[in-house]
Amino acid sequence: RFLDNRLFATCSDDTTIALWDLRKLNTKVCTLHGHTSWVKNIEYDTNTRLLVTSGFDGNVIIWDTNRCTEDGCPHKKFFHTRFLMRMRLTPDCSKMLISTSSGYLLILHDLDLNKSLEVGSYPILRARRTASSSDIISSSGSSGLRAVGSPCHQNDSSPLSEKHMSRSSQREGVSPRNSLEVLTPEVPGERDRGNCITSLQLHPKGWATLLRCSSNTDDQEWTCVYEFQEGDPVHPVSPRCSLRLTHCVEEANVGRGYIKELCFSPDGRMISSPHGFGIRLLGFDAHCSELVDCLPKEASPLKEIRSLYSHNDVVLTTKFSPTHCQIASGCLSGRVSLYQPKF
């Protein structure tokens, strides 16, 4: 993740984050220590110049790069939830989205990274697709979770404690900063068996979120697009932002147990998704129209624009170039392929 035109950060399964300078790549600027498990996400808030990382230890950590030295930089734990998989900031850094291997999607609204979230310091706005808040607290995870590239998993009961829920639900008045919304996104075919949200991406214009979900039994995978639906709250437990499923497609379900990272194109008109030993380019319609021009009343299938196969192993990641008409894909055996369309 680039912080400016020369400084960038990398994260690693050795629990560290490293800062690098393009002008001197033979050595790190510094190594950041704070996580206790694999670090999987790096985000950067350009407004506050704070680095945000998340890992399989369940922690979201804030790093103050304004006060960076050779020994590292000041940091603090911002948020914690069990079974954390991925964390993203919206393009305007007003929201933080967190996906979990237990099928929950957490959204922090009116984000304030300068305020750590301690027990009971934030309100729960709602928990969608559950009968009540108490159901989330008391559910004991009827379907067991399986490892999907993370060090360990156990049966889940809830990403949040009852203490969090009970304090926040009693608050009234104007919704404060860092208000938390708990969702269990609708996934086709997974209504009864539960799912694991393994990959999380955001539309480059902040219109939607893109999820890759797999069933707890590992026999189905789906790519789903959810439109953000904003709404002003009447009181703190009212919906601030709901996610509506607009498009989805079933995936190949090859390479069970491995996380497949998908992505939006820089203009948000296409999705590149790992599909077996290759990738699929998907659109909201056959003409690669904008999402806002293709919003159906009910969830519709994503349209396959092109399939590209060049690997001899399961593709785990794919990415569009932000500046060139080019796509990259990487497979389990370590090969990276580049594609450039012909017109």
Tab-separated table of C-alpha atoms in Angstrom:
chain	number	residue	atom	x	y	z
A	1	ARG	CA	0.000	0.000	0.000
A	2	PHE	CA	1.540	3.320	-1.105
A	3	LEU	CA	1.479	6.147	1.431
A	4	ASP	CA	2.786	8.730	-1.044
A	5	ASN	CA	4.722	8.703	-4.299
A	6	ARG	CA	7.763	6.978	-2.755
A	7	LEU	CA	6.877	5.405	0.619
A	8	PHE	CA	4.902	2.155	0.768
A	9	ALA	CA	4.034	-0.535	3.314
A	10	THR	CA	3.910	-4.330	3.052
A	11	CYS	CA	2.411	-6.867	5.444
A	12	SER	CA	3.518	-10.425	6.080
A	13	ASP	CA	2.542	-13.756	7.615
A	14	ASP	CA	5.517	-13.287	9.981
A	15	THR	CA	3.242	-10.851	11.952
A	16	THR	CA	5.161	-7.716	10.866
A	17	ILE	CA	4.589	-4.695	8.652
A	18	ALA	CA	7.489	-3.110	6.786
A	19	LEU	CA	7.893	0.418	5.425
A	20	TRP	CA	9.912	0.851	2.222
A	21	ASP	CA	11.290	3.746	0.202
A	22	LEU	CA	11.419	3.400	-3.601
A	23	ARG	CA	14.748	5.234	-3.645
A	24	LYS	CA	16.456	2.592	-1.479
A	25	LEU	CA	14.843	-0.810	-1.847
A	26	ASN	CA	17.811	-2.823	-0.578
A	27	THR	CA	16.771	-2.124	3.022
A	28	LYS	CA	13.570	-1.403	4.927
A	29	VAL	CA	12.854	2.025	6.348
A	30	CYS	CA	11.591	0.254	9.478
A	31	THR	CA	9.731	-2.834	10.701
A	32	LEU	CA	6.502	-2.460	12.666
A	33	HIS	CA	5.682	-4.957	15.430
A	34	GLY	CA	2.250	-5.176	17.037
A	35	HIS	CA	0.271	-8.074	15.573
A	36	THR	CA	0.527	-11.604	16.964
A	37	SER	CA	-0.629	-13.494	13.843
A	38	TRP	CA	-0.583	-13.210	10.067
A	39	VAL	CA	-1.136	-9.633	8.859
A	40	LYS	CA	-3.495	-9.599	5.880
A	41	ASN	CA	-4.628	-6.025	5.145
A	42	ILE	CA	-3.116	-2.564	4.907
A	43	GLU	CA	-5.221	0.573	4.487
A	44	TYR	CA	-4.167	4.222	4.596
A	45	ASP	CA	-6.223	7.212	5.698
A	46	THR	CA	-4.953	10.114	3.611
A	47	ASN	CA	-6.810	12.612	5.822
A	48	THR	CA	-4.981	11.732	9.047
A	49	ARG	CA	-1.934	9.985	7.504
A	50	LEU	CA	-2.610	6.978	9.693
A	51	LEU	CA	-1.773	3.453	8.555
A	52	VAL	CA	-4.405	0.817	9.380
A	53	THR	CA	-3.624	-2.916	9.442
A	54	SER	CA	-5.580	-6.048	10.302
A	55	GLY	CA	-4.579	-9.643	10.910
A	56	PHE	CA	-5.779	-13.077	11.891
A	57	ASP	CA	-5.221	-12.163	15.552
A	58	GLY	CA	-8.522	-10.286	15.224
A	59	ASN	CA	-6.917	-6.901	15.763
A	60	VAL	CA	-7.160	-3.701	13.741
A	61	ILE	CA	-4.118	-1.581	14.608
A	62	ILE	CA	-3.489	2.104	13.874
A	63	TRP	CA	0.085	3.266	13.131
A	64	ASP	CA	1.079	6.940	13.317
A	65	THR	CA	3.394	7.318	10.317
A	66	ASN	CA	3.757	11.033	11.115
A	67	ARG	CA	6.126	10.053	13.941
A	68	CYS	CA	8.009	7.230	12.269
A	69	THR	CA	11.623	6.414	13.258
A	70	GLU	CA	14.068	3.616	12.472
A	71	ASP	CA	12.666	1.734	15.462
A	72	GLY	CA	9.065	1.917	14.189
A	73	CYS	CA	6.204	4.276	14.909
A	74	PRO	CA	3.599	4.712	17.666
A	75	HIS	CA	0.621	2.386	17.385
A	76	LYS	CA	-2.551	1.424	19.216
A	77	LYS	CA	-5.180	-1.278	18.979
A	78	PHE	CA	-8.251	0.285	17.384
A	79	PHE	CA	-10.703	-2.611	17.232
A	80	HIS	CA	-10.914	-6.332	17.898
A	81	THR	CA	-13.289	-9.032	16.713
A	82	ARG	CA	-13.005	-12.784	16.527
A	83	PHE	CA	-12.388	-14.596	13.231
A	84	LEU	CA	-11.452	-11.419	11.358
A	85	MET	CA	-10.677	-12.095	7.694
A	86	ARG	CA	-10.468	-8.794	5.823
A	87	MET	CA	-10.676	-5.063	6.605
A	88	ARG	CA	-11.220	-2.195	4.167
A	89	LEU	CA	-11.739	1.569	4.275
A	90	THR	CA	-14.166	3.218	1.862
A	91	PRO	CA	-12.524	5.570	-0.669
A	92	ASP	CA	-13.480	8.632	1.403
A	93	CYS	CA	-12.321	6.891	4.626
A	94	SER	CA	-15.713	7.509	6.249
A	95	LYS	CA	-16.405	3.813	6.904
A	96	MET	CA	-14.478	0.695	7.852
A	97	LEU	CA	-15.751	-2.701	6.721
A	98	ILE	CA	-14.630	-5.933	8.377
A	99	SER	CA	-15.511	-9.433	7.189
A	100	THR	CA	-15.292	-12.563	9.332
A	101	SER	CA	-15.020	-16.280	8.703
A	102	SER	CA	-18.296	-16.711	10.610
A	103	GLY	CA	-20.306	-14.835	7.958
A	104	TYR	CA	-20.614	-11.484	9.713
A	105	LEU	CA	-19.886	-8.160	8.023
A	106	LEU	CA	-19.152	-5.280	10.402
A	107	ILE	CA	-19.427	-1.649	9.309
A	108	LEU	CA	-18.057	1.231	11.381
A	109	HIS	CA	-19.791	4.460	10.333
A	110	ASP	CA	-18.531	8.057	10.678
A	111	LEU	CA	-15.069	6.651	11.224
A	112	ASP	CA	-12.746	8.356	13.688
A	113	LEU	CA	-9.380	6.587	13.795
A	114	ASN	CA	-8.140	8.783	16.631
A	115	LYS	CA	-10.587	7.145	19.037
A	116	SER	CA	-9.914	3.562	20.108
A	117	LEU	CA	-12.996	1.381	20.495
A	118	GLU	CA	-13.063	-0.024	24.001
A	119	VAL	CA	-15.806	-2.140	25.526
A	120	GLY	CA	-19.151	-0.364	25.364
A	121	SER	CA	-17.767	2.757	23.656
A	122	TYR	CA	-19.724	2.346	20.436
A	123	PRO	CA	-23.384	1.675	19.630
A	124	ILE	CA	-24.657	-1.353	17.754
A	125	LEU	CA	-26.898	-0.005	15.026
A	126	ARG	CA	-28.459	-3.303	14.076
A	127	ALA	CA	-27.855	-6.932	13.167
A	128	ARG	CA	-29.586	-7.790	9.917
A	129	ARG	CA	-31.019	-11.181	9.007
A	130	THR	CA	-31.250	-12.216	12.648
A	131	ALA	CA	-34.362	-12.380	14.790
A	132	SER	CA	-32.960	-10.091	17.476
A	133	SER	CA	-29.733	-8.828	18.983
A	134	SER	CA	-29.980	-11.469	21.707
A	135	ASP	CA	-30.032	-14.180	19.035
A	136	ILE	CA	-26.603	-13.029	17.854
A	137	ILE	CA	-25.250	-13.070	21.379
A	138	SER	CA	-26.590	-16.483	22.283
A	139	SER	CA	-26.042	-18.319	19.009
A	140	SER	CA	-23.410	-20.983	19.462
A	141	GLY	CA	-22.402	-21.487	15.843
A	142	SER	CA	-24.352	-24.563	14.822
A	143	SER	CA	-22.077	-25.178	11.850
A	144	GLY	CA	-18.374	-25.445	12.564
A	145	LEU	CA	-15.864	-23.204	10.831
A	146	ARG	CA	-13.051	-24.665	8.791
A	147	ALA	CA	-9.628	-23.255	8.128
A	148	VAL	CA	-9.415	-21.024	5.091
A	149	GLY	CA	-5.832	-19.899	5.025
A	150	SER	CA	-5.851	-18.656	8.635
A	151	PRO	CA	-3.886	-20.248	11.469
A	152	CYS	CA	-6.854	-21.582	13.448
A	153	HIS	CA	-10.610	-21.398	13.737
A	154	GLN	CA	-13.110	-22.518	16.303
A	155	ASN	CA	-16.891	-22.527	16.471
A	156	ASP	CA	-18.139	-18.950	16.654
A	157	SER	CA	-20.842	-17.476	18.829
A	158	SER	CA	-20.650	-13.802	17.915
A	159	PRO	CA	-18.081	-11.213	16.824
A	160	LEU	CA	-19.156	-9.012	19.748
A	161	SER	CA	-19.683	-9.449	23.446
A	162	GLU	CA	-23.003	-9.157	25.256
A	163	LYS	CA	-21.544	-6.273	27.230
A	164	HIS	CA	-21.040	-4.335	23.997
A	165	MET	CA	-24.563	-5.031	22.856
A	166	SER	CA	-26.402	-4.256	26.074
A	167	ARG	CA	-24.702	-0.927	26.705
A	168	SER	CA	-25.009	0.360	23.182
A	169	SER	CA	-28.626	-0.631	22.647
A	170	GLN	CA	-29.712	1.619	25.522
A	171	ARG	CA	-28.251	4.785	24.075
A	172	GLU	CA	-30.418	7.457	22.558
A	173	GLY	CA	-29.854	10.694	20.702
A	174	VAL	CA	-27.706	11.534	17.723
A	175	SER	CA	-25.638	8.651	16.401
A	176	PRO	CA	-21.978	9.229	17.407
A	177	ARG	CA	-18.748	8.531	15.589
A	178	ASN	CA	-17.651	4.921	15.041
A	179	SER	CA	-21.206	3.571	15.167
A	180	LEU	CA	-21.122	-0.157	14.512
A	181	GLU	CA	-23.500	-2.059	12.248
A	182	VAL	CA	-23.515	-5.871	12.267
A	183	LEU	CA	-24.730	-7.631	9.111
A	184	THR	CA	-25.074	-11.186	7.921
A	185	PRO	CA	-25.196	-10.556	4.162
A	186	GLU	CA	-27.610	-12.531	2.070
A	187	VAL	CA	-25.783	-15.157	0.025
A	188	PRO	CA	-27.613	-17.337	-2.526
A	189	GLY	CA	-27.818	-20.954	-1.461
A	190	GLU	CA	-26.406	-20.293	2.013
A	191	ARG	CA	-29.511	-19.310	3.949
A	192	ASP	CA	-29.402	-22.310	6.285
A	193	ARG	CA	-25.792	-23.517	6.249
A	194	GLY	CA	-23.886	-20.326	6.961
A	195	ASN	CA	-20.909	-18.963	5.056
A	196	CYS	CA	-17.396	-17.617	5.365
A	197	ILE	CA	-16.601	-14.207	3.843
A	198	THR	CA	-13.086	-14.806	2.578
A	199	SER	CA	-12.536	-11.768	0.345
A	200	LEU	CA	-13.744	-8.173	0.691
A	201	GLN	CA	-13.304	-5.353	-1.818
A	202	LEU	CA	-14.942	-1.946	-2.304
A	203	HIS	CA	-16.162	-0.237	-5.456
A	204	PRO	CA	-13.646	2.493	-6.391
A	205	LYS	CA	-16.410	5.118	-6.179
A	206	GLY	CA	-17.721	3.771	-2.893
A	207	TRP	CA	-21.046	2.600	-4.349
A	208	ALA	CA	-20.879	-1.066	-3.371
A	209	THR	CA	-18.951	-3.830	-1.667
A	210	LEU	CA	-17.740	-6.996	-3.372
A	211	LEU	CA	-17.605	-10.250	-1.385
A	212	ARG	CA	-16.318	-13.741	-2.099
A	213	CYS	CA	-18.204	-16.190	0.119
A	214	SER	CA	-17.840	-19.917	0.600
A	215	SER	CA	-20.142	-22.287	2.451
A	216	ASN	CA	-19.068	-23.757	5.767
A	217	THR	CA	-19.157	-27.169	4.090
A	218	ASP	CA	-16.847	-25.908	1.299
A	219	ASP	CA	-19.126	-27.142	-1.470
A	220	GLN	CA	-20.153	-23.738	-2.894
A	221	GLU	CA	-18.530	-20.390	-3.602
A	222	TRP	CA	-20.215	-17.161	-4.628
A	223	THR	CA	-19.143	-13.719	-5.795
A	224	CYS	CA	-21.668	-11.141	-4.602
A	225	VAL	CA	-22.120	-7.391	-5.098
A	226	TYR	CA	-24.007	-5.356	-2.486
A	227	GLU	CA	-25.181	-1.783	-3.042
A	228	PHE	CA	-24.777	0.679	-0.177
A	229	GLN	CA	-28.130	2.147	0.818
A	230	GLU	CA	-27.665	5.208	2.988
A	231	GLY	CA	-30.239	6.441	5.482
A	232	ASP	CA	-30.293	8.956	8.306
A	233	PRO	CA	-30.958	7.346	11.683
A	234	VAL	CA	-33.991	8.251	13.782
A	235	HIS	CA	-32.189	6.975	16.897
A	236	PRO	CA	-28.926	5.046	17.433
A	237	VAL	CA	-30.342	1.565	16.882
A	238	SER	CA	-31.923	2.513	13.549
A	239	PRO	CA	-30.327	1.373	10.294
A	240	ARG	CA	-27.590	3.709	9.131
A	241	CYS	CA	-26.578	1.801	6.052
A	242	SER	CA	-28.012	-1.397	4.682
A	243	LEU	CA	-26.440	-3.539	1.994
A	244	ARG	CA	-28.707	-4.793	-0.773
A	245	LEU	CA	-27.633	-7.787	-2.861
A	246	THR	CA	-27.749	-6.628	-6.499
A	247	HIS	CA	-25.629	-9.148	-8.437
A	248	CYS	CA	-24.087	-12.554	-7.815
A	249	VAL	CA	-22.567	-15.529	-9.598
A	250	GLU	CA	-21.565	-19.008	-8.483
A	251	GLU	CA	-17.868	-19.792	-8.693
A	252	ALA	CA	-15.964	-22.941	-9.699
A	253	ASN	CA	-15.313	-24.166	-6.136
A	254	VAL	CA	-11.815	-25.360	-7.075
A	255	GLY	CA	-9.014	-25.280	-4.512
A	256	ARG	CA	-11.178	-25.775	-1.455
A	257	GLY	CA	-9.977	-24.079	1.718
A	258	TYR	CA	-7.884	-21.448	-0.077
A	259	ILE	CA	-8.825	-17.775	-0.139
A	260	LYS	CA	-9.468	-16.295	-3.585
A	261	GLU	CA	-8.965	-12.532	-3.853
A	262	LEU	CA	-11.053	-10.715	-6.464
A	263	CYS	CA	-11.146	-7.047	-7.454
A	264	PHE	CA	-12.940	-4.235	-9.256
A	265	SER	CA	-11.482	-2.549	-12.313
A	266	PRO	CA	-10.278	1.039	-11.686
A	267	ASP	CA	-13.502	2.439	-13.188
A	268	GLY	CA	-15.688	-0.054	-11.301
A	269	ARG	CA	-17.341	-1.434	-14.456
A	270	MET	CA	-15.792	-4.919	-14.334
A	271	ILE	CA	-14.866	-7.538	-11.753
A	272	SER	CA	-11.921	-9.895	-12.104
A	273	SER	CA	-12.527	-13.138	-10.232
A	274	PRO	CA	-10.350	-16.268	-9.800
A	275	HIS	CA	-12.106	-19.190	-11.477
A	276	GLY	CA	-10.407	-22.556	-11.301
A	277	PHE	CA	-7.083	-22.399	-13.181
A	278	GLY	CA	-7.872	-18.973	-14.624
A	279	ILE	CA	-9.905	-15.808	-14.105
A	280	ARG	CA	-13.276	-14.533	-15.265
A	281	LEU	CA	-14.036	-10.954	-16.196
A	282	LEU	CA	-17.551	-10.172	-14.995
A	283	GLY	CA	-19.811	-7.216	-15.707
A	284	PHE	CA	-23.131	-5.908	-14.442
A	285	ASP	CA	-24.401	-6.331	-17.986
A	286	ALA	CA	-22.956	-7.527	-21.289
A	287	HIS	CA	-21.866	-3.969	-22.200
A	288	CYS	CA	-19.807	-3.301	-19.037
A	289	SER	CA	-22.134	-0.515	-17.952
A	290	GLU	CA	-21.856	1.401	-14.690
A	291	LEU	CA	-23.361	-0.240	-11.616
A	292	VAL	CA	-25.780	2.675	-11.083
A	293	ASP	CA	-27.223	2.015	-14.555
A	294	CYS	CA	-27.722	-1.715	-13.869
A	295	LEU	CA	-29.452	-1.822	-10.496
A	296	PRO	CA	-32.153	-4.519	-10.638
A	297	LYS	CA	-35.134	-4.776	-8.309
A	298	GLU	CA	-34.002	-8.286	-7.367
A	299	ALA	CA	-30.553	-9.878	-7.393
A	300	SER	CA	-29.391	-10.640	-10.942
A	301	PRO	CA	-26.518	-12.782	-12.221
A	302	LEU	CA	-23.229	-11.126	-13.128
A	303	LYS	CA	-22.468	-11.399	-16.852
A	304	GLU	CA	-19.345	-13.225	-17.987
A	305	ILE	CA	-17.416	-10.949	-20.359
A	306	ARG	CA	-14.359	-13.169	-20.920
A	307	SER	CA	-12.583	-16.151	-19.380
A	308	LEU	CA	-8.787	-16.272	-19.331
A	309	TYR	CA	-6.868	-19.476	-18.556
A	310	SER	CA	-3.067	-19.627	-18.468
A	311	HIS	CA	-2.203	-21.371	-15.195
A	312	ASN	CA	-1.506	-24.974	-14.266
A	313	ASP	CA	-2.702	-24.515	-10.688
A	314	VAL	CA	-5.558	-22.875	-8.789
A	315	VAL	CA	-5.651	-19.083	-9.193
A	316	LEU	CA	-5.802	-17.355	-5.800
A	317	THR	CA	-5.522	-13.663	-6.634
A	318	THR	CA	-6.119	-11.193	-9.435
A	319	LYS	CA	-5.681	-7.452	-9.822
A	320	PHE	CA	-6.246	-4.719	-12.397
A	321	SER	CA	-3.481	-2.214	-13.043
A	322	PRO	CA	-4.615	1.217	-11.790
A	323	THR	CA	-2.868	3.002	-14.680
A	324	HIS	CA	-2.612	0.572	-17.619
A	325	CYS	CA	-5.026	-1.625	-19.529
A	326	GLN	CA	-3.659	-4.759	-17.912
A	327	ILE	CA	-4.711	-7.551	-15.525
A	328	ALA	CA	-2.527	-9.799	-13.365
A	329	SER	CA	-3.328	-13.179	-11.834
A	330	GLY	CA	-1.366	-15.367	-9.442
A	331	CYS	CA	-1.762	-19.090	-8.749
A	332	LEU	CA	-0.977	-21.451	-5.881
A	333	SER	CA	2.310	-22.664	-7.405
A	334	GLY	CA	3.647	-19.089	-7.523
A	335	ARG	CA	3.261	-18.187	-11.194
A	336	VAL	CA	2.039	-14.684	-12.077
A	337	SER	CA	0.440	-14.033	-15.477
A	338	LEU	CA	-0.223	-10.675	-17.134
A	339	TYR	CA	-3.030	-10.110	-19.625
A	340	GLN	CA	-3.502	-7.223	-22.019
A	341	PRO	CA	-6.693	-7.000	-24.091
A	342	LYS	CA	-6.568	-6.737	-27.849
A	343	PHE	CA	-8.924	-4.351	-29.623
